[in-house]
PDB file of C-alpha atoms in Angstrom:
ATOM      1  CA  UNK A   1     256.530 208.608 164.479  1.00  0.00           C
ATOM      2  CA  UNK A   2     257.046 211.575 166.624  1.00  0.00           C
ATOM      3  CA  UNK A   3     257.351 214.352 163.397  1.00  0.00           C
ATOM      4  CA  UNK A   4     254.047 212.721 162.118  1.00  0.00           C
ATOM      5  CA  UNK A   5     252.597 212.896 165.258  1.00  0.00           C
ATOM      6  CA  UNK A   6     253.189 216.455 165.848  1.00  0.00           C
ATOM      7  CA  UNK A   7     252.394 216.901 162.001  1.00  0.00           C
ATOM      8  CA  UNK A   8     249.364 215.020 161.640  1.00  0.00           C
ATOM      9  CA  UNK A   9     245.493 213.664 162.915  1.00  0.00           C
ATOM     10  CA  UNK A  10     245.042 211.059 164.398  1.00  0.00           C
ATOM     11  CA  UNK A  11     248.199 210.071 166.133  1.00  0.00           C
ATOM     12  CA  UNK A  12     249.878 207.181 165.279  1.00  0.00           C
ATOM     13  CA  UNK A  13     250.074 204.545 168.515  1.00  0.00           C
ATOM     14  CA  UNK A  14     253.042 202.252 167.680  1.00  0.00           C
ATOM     15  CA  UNK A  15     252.059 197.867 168.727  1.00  0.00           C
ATOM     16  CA  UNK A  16     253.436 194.831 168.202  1.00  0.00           C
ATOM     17  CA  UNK A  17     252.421 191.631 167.006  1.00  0.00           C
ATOM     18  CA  UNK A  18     250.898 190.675 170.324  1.00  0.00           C
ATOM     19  CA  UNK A  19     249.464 194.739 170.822  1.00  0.00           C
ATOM     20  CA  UNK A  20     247.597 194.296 167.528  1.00  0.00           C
ATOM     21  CA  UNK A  21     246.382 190.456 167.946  1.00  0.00           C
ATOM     22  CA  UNK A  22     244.144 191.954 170.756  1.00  0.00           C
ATOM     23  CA  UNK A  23     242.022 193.802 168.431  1.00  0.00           C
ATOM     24  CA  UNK A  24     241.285 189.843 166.783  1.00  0.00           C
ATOM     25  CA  UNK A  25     239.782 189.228 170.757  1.00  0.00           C
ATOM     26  CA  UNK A  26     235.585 188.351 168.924  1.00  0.00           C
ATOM     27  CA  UNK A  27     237.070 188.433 165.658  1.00  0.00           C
ATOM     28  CA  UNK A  28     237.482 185.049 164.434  1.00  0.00           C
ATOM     29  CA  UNK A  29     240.635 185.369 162.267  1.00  0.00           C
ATOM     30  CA  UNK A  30     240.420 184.171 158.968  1.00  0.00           C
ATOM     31  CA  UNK A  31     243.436 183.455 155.925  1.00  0.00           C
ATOM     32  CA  UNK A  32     245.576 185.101 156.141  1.00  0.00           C
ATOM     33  CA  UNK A  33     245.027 186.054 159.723  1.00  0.00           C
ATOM     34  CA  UNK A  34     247.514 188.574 161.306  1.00  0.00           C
ATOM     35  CA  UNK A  35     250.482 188.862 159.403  1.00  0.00           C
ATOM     36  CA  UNK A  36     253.496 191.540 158.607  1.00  0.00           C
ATOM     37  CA  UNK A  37     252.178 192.848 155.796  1.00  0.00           C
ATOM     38  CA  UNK A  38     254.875 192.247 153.436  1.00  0.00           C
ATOM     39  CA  UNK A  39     254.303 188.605 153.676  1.00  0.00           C
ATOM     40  CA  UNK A  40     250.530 189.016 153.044  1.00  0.00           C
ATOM     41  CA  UNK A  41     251.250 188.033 149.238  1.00  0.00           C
ATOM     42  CA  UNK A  42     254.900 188.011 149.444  1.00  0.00           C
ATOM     43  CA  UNK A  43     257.737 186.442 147.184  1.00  0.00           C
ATOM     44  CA  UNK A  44     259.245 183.434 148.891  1.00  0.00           C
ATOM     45  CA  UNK A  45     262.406 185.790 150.042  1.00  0.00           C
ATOM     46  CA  UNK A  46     260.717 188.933 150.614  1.00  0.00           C
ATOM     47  CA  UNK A  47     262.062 190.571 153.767  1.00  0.00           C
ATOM     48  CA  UNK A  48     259.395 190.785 157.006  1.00  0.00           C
ATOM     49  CA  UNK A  49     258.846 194.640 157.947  1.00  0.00           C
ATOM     50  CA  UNK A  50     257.430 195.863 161.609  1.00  0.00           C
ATOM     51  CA  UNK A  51     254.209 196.851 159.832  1.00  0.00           C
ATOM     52  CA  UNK A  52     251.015 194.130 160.365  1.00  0.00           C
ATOM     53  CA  UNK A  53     247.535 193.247 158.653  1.00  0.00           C
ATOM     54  CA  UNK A  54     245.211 191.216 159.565  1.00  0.00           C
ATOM     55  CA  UNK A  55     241.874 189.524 158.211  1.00  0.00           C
ATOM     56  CA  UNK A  56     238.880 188.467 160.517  1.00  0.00           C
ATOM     57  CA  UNK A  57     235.226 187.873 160.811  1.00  0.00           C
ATOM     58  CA  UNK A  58     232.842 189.580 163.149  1.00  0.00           C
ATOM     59  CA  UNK A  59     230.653 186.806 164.746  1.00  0.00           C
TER      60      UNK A  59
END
């Protein structure tokens, strides 16, 4: 993260799960909701990676 953010616009700003819920804070999630993103359509045994996605609605 720090090459690519010496290397490249905008910066990246690492979160975690709970970092990126509060984004969803008005949104009203909807399916899938927040979830790593290789579970978003994943194969039963697909290994979870530190990278999320999530799906709401703006009220």
């Amino acid at each position: 993260m720090e090459f690519r953010n010496a290397h490249a616009t905008p910066p990246v700003t690492a979160r975690g799960r709970a970092g990126i819920a509060a984004f969803l804070d008005g949104p009203e999630p909807a399916e899938p909701g927040l979830v790593a993103c290789s579970r978003w359509h994943a194969e039963p045994a697909a290994a979870v990676v530190p990278r999320y996605g999530a799906v709401a609605v703006k009220p």
